[in-house]
XYZ file of C-alpha atoms in Angstrom:
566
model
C -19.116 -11.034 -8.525
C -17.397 -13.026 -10.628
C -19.505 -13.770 -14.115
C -17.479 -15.698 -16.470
C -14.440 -17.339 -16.756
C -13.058 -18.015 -20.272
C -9.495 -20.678 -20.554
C -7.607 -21.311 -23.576
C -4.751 -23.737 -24.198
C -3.586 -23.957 -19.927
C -2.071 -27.007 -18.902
C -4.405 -29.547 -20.348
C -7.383 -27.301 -20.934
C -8.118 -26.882 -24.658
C -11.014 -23.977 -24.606
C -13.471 -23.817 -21.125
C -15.543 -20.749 -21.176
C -17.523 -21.001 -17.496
C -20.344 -19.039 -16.506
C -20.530 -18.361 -13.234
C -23.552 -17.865 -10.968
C -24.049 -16.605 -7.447
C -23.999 -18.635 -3.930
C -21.678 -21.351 -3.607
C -20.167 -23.317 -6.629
C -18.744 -26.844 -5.973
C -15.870 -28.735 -8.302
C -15.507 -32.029 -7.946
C -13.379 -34.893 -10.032
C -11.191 -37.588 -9.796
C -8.251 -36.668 -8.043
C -5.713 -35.506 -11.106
C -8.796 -34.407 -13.435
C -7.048 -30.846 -13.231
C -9.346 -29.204 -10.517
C -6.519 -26.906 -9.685
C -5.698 -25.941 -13.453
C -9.218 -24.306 -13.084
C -7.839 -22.110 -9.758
C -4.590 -21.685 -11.378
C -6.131 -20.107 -14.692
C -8.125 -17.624 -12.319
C -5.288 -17.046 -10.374
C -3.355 -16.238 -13.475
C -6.056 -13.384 -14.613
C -5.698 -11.901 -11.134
C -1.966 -11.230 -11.426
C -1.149 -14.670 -10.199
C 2.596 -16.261 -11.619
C 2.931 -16.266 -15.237
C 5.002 -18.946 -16.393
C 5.876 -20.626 -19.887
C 4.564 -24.571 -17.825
C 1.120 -22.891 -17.948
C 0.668 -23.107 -21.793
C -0.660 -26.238 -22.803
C 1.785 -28.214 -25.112
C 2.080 -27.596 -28.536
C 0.240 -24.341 -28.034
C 1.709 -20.752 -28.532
C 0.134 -19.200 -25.794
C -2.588 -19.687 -22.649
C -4.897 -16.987 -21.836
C -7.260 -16.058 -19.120
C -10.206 -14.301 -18.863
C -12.042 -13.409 -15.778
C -15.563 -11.046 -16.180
C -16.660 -9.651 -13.198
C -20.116 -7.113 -12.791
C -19.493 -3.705 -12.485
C -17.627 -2.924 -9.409
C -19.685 -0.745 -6.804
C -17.398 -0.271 -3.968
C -16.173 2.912 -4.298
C -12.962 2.003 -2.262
C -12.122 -0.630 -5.451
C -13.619 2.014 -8.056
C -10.959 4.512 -6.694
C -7.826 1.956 -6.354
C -9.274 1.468 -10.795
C -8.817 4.545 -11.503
C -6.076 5.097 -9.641
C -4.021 2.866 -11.850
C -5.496 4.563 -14.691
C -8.263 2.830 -16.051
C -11.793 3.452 -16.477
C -14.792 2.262 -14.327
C -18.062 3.149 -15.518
C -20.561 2.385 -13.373
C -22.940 -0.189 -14.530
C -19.618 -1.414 -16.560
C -18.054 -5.114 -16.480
C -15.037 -5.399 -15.394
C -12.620 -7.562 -17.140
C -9.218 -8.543 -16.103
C -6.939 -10.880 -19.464
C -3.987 -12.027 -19.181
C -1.914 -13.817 -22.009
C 1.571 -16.205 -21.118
C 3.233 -16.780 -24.329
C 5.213 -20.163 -24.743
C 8.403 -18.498 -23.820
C 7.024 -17.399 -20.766
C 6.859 -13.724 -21.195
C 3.258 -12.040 -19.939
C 0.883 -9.314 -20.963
C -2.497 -8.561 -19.155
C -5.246 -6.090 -19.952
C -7.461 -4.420 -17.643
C -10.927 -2.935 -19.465
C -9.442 -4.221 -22.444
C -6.187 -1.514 -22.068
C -2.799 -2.480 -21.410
C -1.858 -3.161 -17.640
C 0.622 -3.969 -15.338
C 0.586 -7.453 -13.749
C 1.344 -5.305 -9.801
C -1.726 -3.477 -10.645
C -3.735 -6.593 -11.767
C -2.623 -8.158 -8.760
C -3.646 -4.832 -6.993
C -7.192 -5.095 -8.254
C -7.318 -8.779 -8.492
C -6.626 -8.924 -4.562
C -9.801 -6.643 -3.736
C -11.852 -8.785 -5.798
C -11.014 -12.482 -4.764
C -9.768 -14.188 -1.732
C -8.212 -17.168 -1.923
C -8.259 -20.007 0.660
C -6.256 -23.436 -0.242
C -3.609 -26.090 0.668
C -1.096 -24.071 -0.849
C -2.141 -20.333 -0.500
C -4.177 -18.270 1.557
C -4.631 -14.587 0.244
C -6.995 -12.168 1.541
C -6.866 -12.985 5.725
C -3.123 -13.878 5.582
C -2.466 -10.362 5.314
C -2.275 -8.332 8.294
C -2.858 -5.034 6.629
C -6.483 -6.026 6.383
C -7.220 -7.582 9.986
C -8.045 -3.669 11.433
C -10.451 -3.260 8.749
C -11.955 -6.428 9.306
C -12.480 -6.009 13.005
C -14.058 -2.722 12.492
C -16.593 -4.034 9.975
C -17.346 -7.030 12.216
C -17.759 -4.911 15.634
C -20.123 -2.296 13.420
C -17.449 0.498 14.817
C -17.668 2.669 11.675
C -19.671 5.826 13.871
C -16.391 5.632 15.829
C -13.908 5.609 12.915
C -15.678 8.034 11.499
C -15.126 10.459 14.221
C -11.460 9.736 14.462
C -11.227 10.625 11.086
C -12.884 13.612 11.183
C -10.652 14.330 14.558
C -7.518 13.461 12.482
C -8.334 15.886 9.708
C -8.669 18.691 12.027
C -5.591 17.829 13.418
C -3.451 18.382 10.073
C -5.414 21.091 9.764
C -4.921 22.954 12.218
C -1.491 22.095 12.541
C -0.419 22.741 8.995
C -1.837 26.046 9.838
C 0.006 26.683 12.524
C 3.670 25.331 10.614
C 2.761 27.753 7.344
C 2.176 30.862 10.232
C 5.427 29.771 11.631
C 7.361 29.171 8.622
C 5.938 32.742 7.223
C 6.598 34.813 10.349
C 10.055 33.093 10.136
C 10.557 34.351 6.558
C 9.028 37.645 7.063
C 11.365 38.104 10.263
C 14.524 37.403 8.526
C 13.570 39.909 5.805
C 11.049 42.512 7.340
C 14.287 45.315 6.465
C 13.956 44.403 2.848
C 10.009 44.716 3.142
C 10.312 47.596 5.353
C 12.375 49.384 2.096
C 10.022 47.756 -0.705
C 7.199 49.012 1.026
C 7.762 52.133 1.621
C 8.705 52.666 -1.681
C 5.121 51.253 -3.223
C 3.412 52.965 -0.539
C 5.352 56.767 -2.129
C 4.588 55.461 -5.437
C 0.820 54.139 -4.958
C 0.502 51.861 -7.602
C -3.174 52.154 -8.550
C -5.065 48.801 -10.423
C -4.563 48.896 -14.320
C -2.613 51.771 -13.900
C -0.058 51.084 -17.001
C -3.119 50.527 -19.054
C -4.270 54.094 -18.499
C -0.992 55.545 -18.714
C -0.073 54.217 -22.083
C -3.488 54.852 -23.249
C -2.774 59.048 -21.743
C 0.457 58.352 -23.521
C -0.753 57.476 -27.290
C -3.154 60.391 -26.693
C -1.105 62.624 -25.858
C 1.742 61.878 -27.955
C -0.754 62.298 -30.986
C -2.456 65.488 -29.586
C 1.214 67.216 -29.509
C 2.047 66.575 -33.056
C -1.440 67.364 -34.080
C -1.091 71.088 -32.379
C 2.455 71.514 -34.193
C 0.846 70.244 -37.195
C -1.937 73.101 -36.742
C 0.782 75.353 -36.193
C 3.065 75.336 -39.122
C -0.582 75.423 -41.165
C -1.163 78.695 -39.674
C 2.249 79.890 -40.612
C 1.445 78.747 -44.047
C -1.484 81.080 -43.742
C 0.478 83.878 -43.310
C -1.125 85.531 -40.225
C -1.104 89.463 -40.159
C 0.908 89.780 -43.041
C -1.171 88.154 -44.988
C -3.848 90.213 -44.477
C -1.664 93.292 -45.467
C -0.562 92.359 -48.715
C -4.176 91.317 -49.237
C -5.085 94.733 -48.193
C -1.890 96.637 -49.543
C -3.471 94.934 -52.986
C -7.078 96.222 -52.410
C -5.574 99.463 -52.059
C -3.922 99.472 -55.351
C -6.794 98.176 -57.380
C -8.717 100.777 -55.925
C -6.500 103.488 -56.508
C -6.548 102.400 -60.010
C -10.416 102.234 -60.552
C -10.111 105.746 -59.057
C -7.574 107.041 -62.233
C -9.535 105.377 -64.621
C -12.479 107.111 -63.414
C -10.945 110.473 -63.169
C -10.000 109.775 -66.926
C -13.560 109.744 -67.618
C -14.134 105.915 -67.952
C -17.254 105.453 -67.540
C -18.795 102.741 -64.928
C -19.967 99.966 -67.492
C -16.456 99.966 -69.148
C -14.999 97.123 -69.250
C -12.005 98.537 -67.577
C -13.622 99.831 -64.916
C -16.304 96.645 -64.227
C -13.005 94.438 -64.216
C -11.214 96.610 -61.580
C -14.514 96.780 -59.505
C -14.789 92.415 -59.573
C -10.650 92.451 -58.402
C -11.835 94.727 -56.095
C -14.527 92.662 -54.614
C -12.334 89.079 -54.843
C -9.504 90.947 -52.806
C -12.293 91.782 -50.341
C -13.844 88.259 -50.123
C -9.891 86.610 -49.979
C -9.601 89.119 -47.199
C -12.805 87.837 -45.108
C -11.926 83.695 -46.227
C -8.742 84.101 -45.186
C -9.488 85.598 -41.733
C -12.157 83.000 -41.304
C -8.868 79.933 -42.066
C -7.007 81.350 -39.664
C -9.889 82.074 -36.998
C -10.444 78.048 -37.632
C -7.056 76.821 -37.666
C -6.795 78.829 -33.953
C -10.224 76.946 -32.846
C -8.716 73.530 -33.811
C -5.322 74.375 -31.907
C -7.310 75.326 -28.701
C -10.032 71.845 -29.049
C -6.227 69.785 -27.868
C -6.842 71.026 -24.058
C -4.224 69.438 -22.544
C -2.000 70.114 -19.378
C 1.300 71.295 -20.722
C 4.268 68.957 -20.136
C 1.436 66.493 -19.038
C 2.611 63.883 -21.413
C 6.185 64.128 -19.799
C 4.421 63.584 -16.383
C 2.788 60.193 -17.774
C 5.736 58.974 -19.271
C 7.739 59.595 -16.093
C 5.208 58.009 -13.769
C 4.868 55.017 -16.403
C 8.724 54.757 -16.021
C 9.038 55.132 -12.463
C 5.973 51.755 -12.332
C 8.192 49.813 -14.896
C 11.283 50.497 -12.767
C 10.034 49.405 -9.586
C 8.271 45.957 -11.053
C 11.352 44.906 -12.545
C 13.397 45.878 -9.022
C 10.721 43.755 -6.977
C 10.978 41.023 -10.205
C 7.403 41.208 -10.885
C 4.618 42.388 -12.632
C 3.289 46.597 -13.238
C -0.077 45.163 -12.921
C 0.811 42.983 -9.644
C 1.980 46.177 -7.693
C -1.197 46.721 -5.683
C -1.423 43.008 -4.922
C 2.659 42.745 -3.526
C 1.771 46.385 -1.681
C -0.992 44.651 -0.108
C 1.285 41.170 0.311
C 4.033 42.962 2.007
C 2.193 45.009 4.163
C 0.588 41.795 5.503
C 3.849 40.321 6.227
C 5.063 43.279 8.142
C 1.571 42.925 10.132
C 3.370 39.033 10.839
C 6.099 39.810 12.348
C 4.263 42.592 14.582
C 1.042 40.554 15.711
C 2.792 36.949 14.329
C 3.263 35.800 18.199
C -0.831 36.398 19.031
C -1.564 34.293 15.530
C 0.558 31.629 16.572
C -0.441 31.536 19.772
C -4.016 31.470 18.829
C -2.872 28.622 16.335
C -1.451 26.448 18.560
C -4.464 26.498 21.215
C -6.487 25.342 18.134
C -3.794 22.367 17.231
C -3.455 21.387 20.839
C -7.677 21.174 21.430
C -7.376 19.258 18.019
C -5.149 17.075 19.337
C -6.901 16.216 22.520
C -10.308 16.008 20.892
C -8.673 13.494 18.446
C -7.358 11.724 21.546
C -10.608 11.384 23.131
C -11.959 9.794 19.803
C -9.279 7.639 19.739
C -9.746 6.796 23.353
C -12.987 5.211 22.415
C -12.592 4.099 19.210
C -10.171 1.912 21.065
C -12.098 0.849 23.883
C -14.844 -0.464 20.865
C -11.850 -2.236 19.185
C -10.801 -4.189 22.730
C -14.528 -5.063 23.371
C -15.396 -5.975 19.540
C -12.127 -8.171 19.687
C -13.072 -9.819 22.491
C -16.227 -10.840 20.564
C -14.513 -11.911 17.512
C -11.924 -14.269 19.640
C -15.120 -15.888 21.203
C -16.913 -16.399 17.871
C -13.821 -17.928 16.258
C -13.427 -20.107 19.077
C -17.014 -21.252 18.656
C -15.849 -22.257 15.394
C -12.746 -23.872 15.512
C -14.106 -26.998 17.051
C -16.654 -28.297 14.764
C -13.995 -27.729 12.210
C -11.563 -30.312 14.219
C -9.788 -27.068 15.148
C -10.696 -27.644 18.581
C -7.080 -27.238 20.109
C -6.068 -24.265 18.297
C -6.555 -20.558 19.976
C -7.990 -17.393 18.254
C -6.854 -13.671 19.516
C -6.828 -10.302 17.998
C -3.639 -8.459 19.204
C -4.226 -5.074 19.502
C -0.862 -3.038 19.126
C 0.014 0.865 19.681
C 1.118 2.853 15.924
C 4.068 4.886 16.795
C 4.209 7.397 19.590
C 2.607 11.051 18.408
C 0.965 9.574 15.377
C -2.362 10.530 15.331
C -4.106 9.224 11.964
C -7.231 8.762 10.441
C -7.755 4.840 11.464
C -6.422 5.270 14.884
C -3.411 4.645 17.459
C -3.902 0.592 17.522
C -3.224 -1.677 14.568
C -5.001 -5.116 14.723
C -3.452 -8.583 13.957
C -5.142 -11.574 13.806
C -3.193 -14.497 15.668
C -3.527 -18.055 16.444
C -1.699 -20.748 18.338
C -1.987 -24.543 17.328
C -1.959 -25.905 20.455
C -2.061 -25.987 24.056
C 1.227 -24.312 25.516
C 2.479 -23.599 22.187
C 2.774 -19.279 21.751
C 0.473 -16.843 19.589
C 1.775 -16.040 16.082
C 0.858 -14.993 12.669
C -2.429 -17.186 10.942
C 0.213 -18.747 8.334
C 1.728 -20.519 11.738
C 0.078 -23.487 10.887
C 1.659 -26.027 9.389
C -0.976 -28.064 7.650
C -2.600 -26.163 4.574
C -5.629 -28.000 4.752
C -5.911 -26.761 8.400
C -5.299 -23.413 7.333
C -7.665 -23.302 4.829
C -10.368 -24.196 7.970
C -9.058 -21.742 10.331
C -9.793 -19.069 7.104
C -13.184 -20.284 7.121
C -13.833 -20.683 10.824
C -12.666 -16.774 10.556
C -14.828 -16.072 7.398
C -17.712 -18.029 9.180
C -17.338 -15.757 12.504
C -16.903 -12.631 10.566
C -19.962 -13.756 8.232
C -23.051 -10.764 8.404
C -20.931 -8.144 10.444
C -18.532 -7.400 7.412
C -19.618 -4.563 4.581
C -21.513 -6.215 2.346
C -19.300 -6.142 -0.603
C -18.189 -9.108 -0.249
C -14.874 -10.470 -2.547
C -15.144 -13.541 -4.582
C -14.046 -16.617 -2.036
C -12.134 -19.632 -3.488
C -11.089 -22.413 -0.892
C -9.161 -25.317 -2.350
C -9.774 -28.632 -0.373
C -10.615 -27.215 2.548
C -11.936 -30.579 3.671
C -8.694 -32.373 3.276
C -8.571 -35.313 6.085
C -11.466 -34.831 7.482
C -15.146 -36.691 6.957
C -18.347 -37.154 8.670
C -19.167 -34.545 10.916
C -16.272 -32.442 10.510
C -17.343 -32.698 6.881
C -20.624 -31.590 7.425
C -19.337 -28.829 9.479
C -17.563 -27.205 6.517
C -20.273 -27.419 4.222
C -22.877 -25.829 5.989
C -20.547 -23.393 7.457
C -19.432 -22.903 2.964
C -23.326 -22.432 2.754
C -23.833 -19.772 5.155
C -20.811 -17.830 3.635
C -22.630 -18.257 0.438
C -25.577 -16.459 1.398
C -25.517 -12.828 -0.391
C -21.960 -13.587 -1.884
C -20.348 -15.890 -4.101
C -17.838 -19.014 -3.189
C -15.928 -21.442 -4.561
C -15.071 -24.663 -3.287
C -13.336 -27.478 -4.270
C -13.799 -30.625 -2.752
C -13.651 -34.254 -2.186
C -16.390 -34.772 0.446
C -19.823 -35.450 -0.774
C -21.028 -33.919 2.690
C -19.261 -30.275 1.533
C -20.402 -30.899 -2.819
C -24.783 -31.382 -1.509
C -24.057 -28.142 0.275
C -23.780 -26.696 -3.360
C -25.778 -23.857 -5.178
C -24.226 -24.775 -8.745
C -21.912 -27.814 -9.995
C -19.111 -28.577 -11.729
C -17.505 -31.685 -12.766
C -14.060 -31.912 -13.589
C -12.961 -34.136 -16.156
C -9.946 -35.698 -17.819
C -10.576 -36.991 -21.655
C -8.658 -38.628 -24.268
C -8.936 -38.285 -28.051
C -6.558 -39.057 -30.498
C -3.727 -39.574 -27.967
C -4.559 -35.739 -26.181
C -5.760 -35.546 -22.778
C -7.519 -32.454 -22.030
C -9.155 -31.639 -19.175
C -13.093 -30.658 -19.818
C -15.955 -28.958 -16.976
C -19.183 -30.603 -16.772
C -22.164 -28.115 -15.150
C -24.374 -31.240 -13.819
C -28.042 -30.680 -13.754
C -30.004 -32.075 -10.650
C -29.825 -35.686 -11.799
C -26.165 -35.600 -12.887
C -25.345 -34.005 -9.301
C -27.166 -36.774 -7.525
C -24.805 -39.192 -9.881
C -21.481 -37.761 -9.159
C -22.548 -37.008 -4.659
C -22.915 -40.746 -5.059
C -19.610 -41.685 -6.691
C -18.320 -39.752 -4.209
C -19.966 -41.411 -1.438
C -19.712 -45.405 -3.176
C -16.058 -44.768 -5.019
C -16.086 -46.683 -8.656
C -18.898 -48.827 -8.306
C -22.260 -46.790 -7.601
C -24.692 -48.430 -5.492
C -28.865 -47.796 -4.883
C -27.802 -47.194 -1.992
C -25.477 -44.647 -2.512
C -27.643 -42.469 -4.528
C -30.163 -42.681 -1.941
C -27.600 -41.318 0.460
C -26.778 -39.133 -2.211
C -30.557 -37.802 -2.674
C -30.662 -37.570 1.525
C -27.743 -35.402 1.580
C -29.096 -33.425 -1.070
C -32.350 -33.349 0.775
């Protein structure tokens, strides 16, 4: 709904900031108060023309704001964010747009920078707009299916040819990637014939290089440790070491023996020296056996397969070689063994798969016919409806002569999408003997602008409730009394649950009103700017019975005034 409308410096408005309530919303004025710079300054925050004759003179720039409550159909939330903004829920939405005096344009969306296509974009989902000189919303065709389906309540139907279509492009997306693949594999099943084999002789195991350079450091560092263990025993000497040390025991103890046979005598210091060489030979002898004895042990802890860290090194080499031949991955061998082997199983049982896939695309297909099938006998019957409510409208609307259809045409042969095989266009023809055409056939505006409410009126209650923001512009030009009447209570009924503006000169079409608003011209200083009014009750009654008495107002006009009212 639209909440506030804020103009500054457009045409001959100065600064108008409107709020704007729910229900319907009359403007009334003196013809030439500038009623239509008030649709034009919407129109212009929608995405409407910018031009440099929309700034008011001697201003720089004319600006536009329209605030409307947060959006919560999720079809207008998407197309938001689509563009790229952000919709919050429980957020306004606010739609600016600035024309500078040399006629170049900017417009903001959420307060960010936009686009005026995507303004227009949003600004069409949120307003329709029904006039002398423009009808938006009904005019275009694209909308008329929609419409139809809302008013015949066929939305269990659509919903089931949606659901049909998506199994459709399922199915048969399946069935084009299982033929595209078993074309693929077909053309190269010798190449995967060779590649596999060769994976399947080298079994690539998961995180296989991982272990194998892991065995590699290992092993690489157990190898030099055991050569370092060996050139350590050699630097113990071995067996010859143990014969000098006892080739020297034997010499101190051959000299303790002389001294003794000289008659030294045991606690001479000659003698007790000899006898501690003696003993430190002995105990060299022992520590010496014991280094090498441990120098062995540590040699013998590196149990390890000999030439077992060629063997990892090879295998590591043979995994590297074959990932970069297939132009992948060590790590992804497994996967591609697994890949090809799969491919190969294609081209053998591909003709059963595709077989199978095709049954499934062709019951698909008819079970999206059948859906169709009704969906479009619902369509013929709830068109049939919709021509006979129209017509019930066009004649209290001094439409009486013109005809109402829906023409329901075939989509292109084999298309089978989510909204059906039929699109829906809404048609009229003026008068008797003259042929059906498009709803911008009529010549006269202001009968257009009746023929979109007649439509509005029939479609009233059996659309989705979120209704746009409706703006019809003199939709009672040339008519009066009954036909007058006519429009305003059919304006009212619209208004129920939704929100419409109207402007008018018929005092029959301004009583029908929920809110008011007076449009002004004024004069100060040589300036004439145009001004809104809201009238309160009394100031209502006052300007219904100008409308009703013309520049003199008469007791008896405002008590016609208070009877329409009522």
């Amino acid at each position: 709904m639209l909440t506030r409308l804020s103009i500054r410096d457009v045409v001959l408005v100065d600064a108008l900031d409107l709020d704007v309530e729910a229900g319907l919303t009359v403007l009334t004025g003196e013809t030439g108060a500038g009623k239509s710079i008030i649709l034009d300054a919407l129109g212009l925050a929608l995405g409407g023309r910018g031009e440099a004759g929309l700034v008011r003179a001697g201003a720089k720039q004319a600006s536009t704001t329209a605030v409307f409550s947060a959006p919560d159909d999720p079809d207008l939330i998407a197309l938001i964010e689509e563009k790229g903004f952000d919709a919050a829920t429980g957020d306004e939405l606010i739609l600016r747009r600035v024309v500078t005096a040399d006629g170049r344009s900017r417009a903001w969306i959420n307060d960010q920078p936009a686009g005026v296509t995507a303004l227009r974009e949003i600004g069409a989902r949120l307003v329709e707009v029904h006039g002398q000189h423009e009808t938006v919303g009904l005019l275009d065709w694209k909308t008329h299916r929609g419409l139809l389906d809302a008013y015949g309540g066929l939305s269990p139907q659509l919903s089931g040819v949606t659901a049909a279509a998506e199994r459709v492009k399922a199915t048969e997306a399946r069935l084009e990637a299982l033929r595209a693949s078993a074309a693929d594999a077909a053309a190269r099943a010798e190449e995967i014939s060779l590649n596999l084999a060769e994976l399947d002789a080298l079994d690539p195991r998961e995180d296989e290089e991982t272990e194998l350079a892991g065995e590699r450091a290992v092993l690489g560092a157990a190898e030099k440790a055991v050569a370092d263990l060996a050139d350590a025993r050699t630097n113990l000497g071995g067996d010859k070491l143990s014969q000098k040390l006892a080739a020297a025991l034997r010499a101190v103890e051959h000299a303790r023996q002389r001294a003794t046979q000289a008659g030294v005598g045991d606690d001479h210091p000659v003698l007790v020296r000899l006898t501690s060489a003696a003993e430190a030979i002995d105990r060299t002898m022992v520590e010496a056996a014991e280094a090498i004895a441990e120098v062995d042990a540590a040699a013998a802890a590196f149990d390890f397969e000999p030439g077992r860290l060629d063997k990892a090194e090879e295998r590591l080499f043979a995994l590297r070689a074959a990932a970069r031949k297939l132009n992948t991955t060590v790590h992804a061998l497994p996967a591609l063994r697994v890949a090809l082997r799969e491919q190969l199983r294609l081209i053998e049982d591909g003709a059963e798969a595709m077989t199978a896939a095709a049954r499934e695309a062709a019951a698909a297909r008819e079970a999206y016919d059948v859906a169709a099938s009704l969906l479009s006998s619902a369509r013929e019957a709830a068109a049939e409806r919709l021509s006979d409510a129209v017509a019930g409208e066009l004649g209290p609307l001094k439409l009486e002569r013109a005809r109402f259809r829906v023409a329901l045409e075939p989509v292109a042969e084999g298309r089978r999408g989510p909204l059906g095989v039929e699109t829906a266009r809404f048609e009229i023809a003026t008068n008797a003997g003259t042929p059906f055409g498009p709803l911008d056939a009529i010549a006269s505006g202001g009968e257009l602008a009746r023929f979109a409410l007649a439509m509005k009126a029939a479609l009233a209650g059996r659309e989705d409730q979120r209704q746009p923001v409706m703006i019809f512009d003199e939709v009672d030009q040339g008519v009066g009394g009954a036909v007058a009447e006519a429009v305003g209570q059919r304006l009212k009924r619209l208004s129920t649950g939704a929100q419409v503006l109207v402007v008018t000169h018929s005092p029959q079409v301004a009583a029908r009103g929920h809110a008011h608003w007076k449009v002004r011209k004024a004069d100060a200083q040589g300036v004439t700017t145009t001004t809104v009014d809201a009238l309160d009750d009394e100031a209502r009654r006052e300007e219904i019975a100008r409308m009703l008495a013309g520049a003199v107002v008469t007791a008896e006009a405002r008590a016609a005034a208070r009877a329409l009212i009522g």
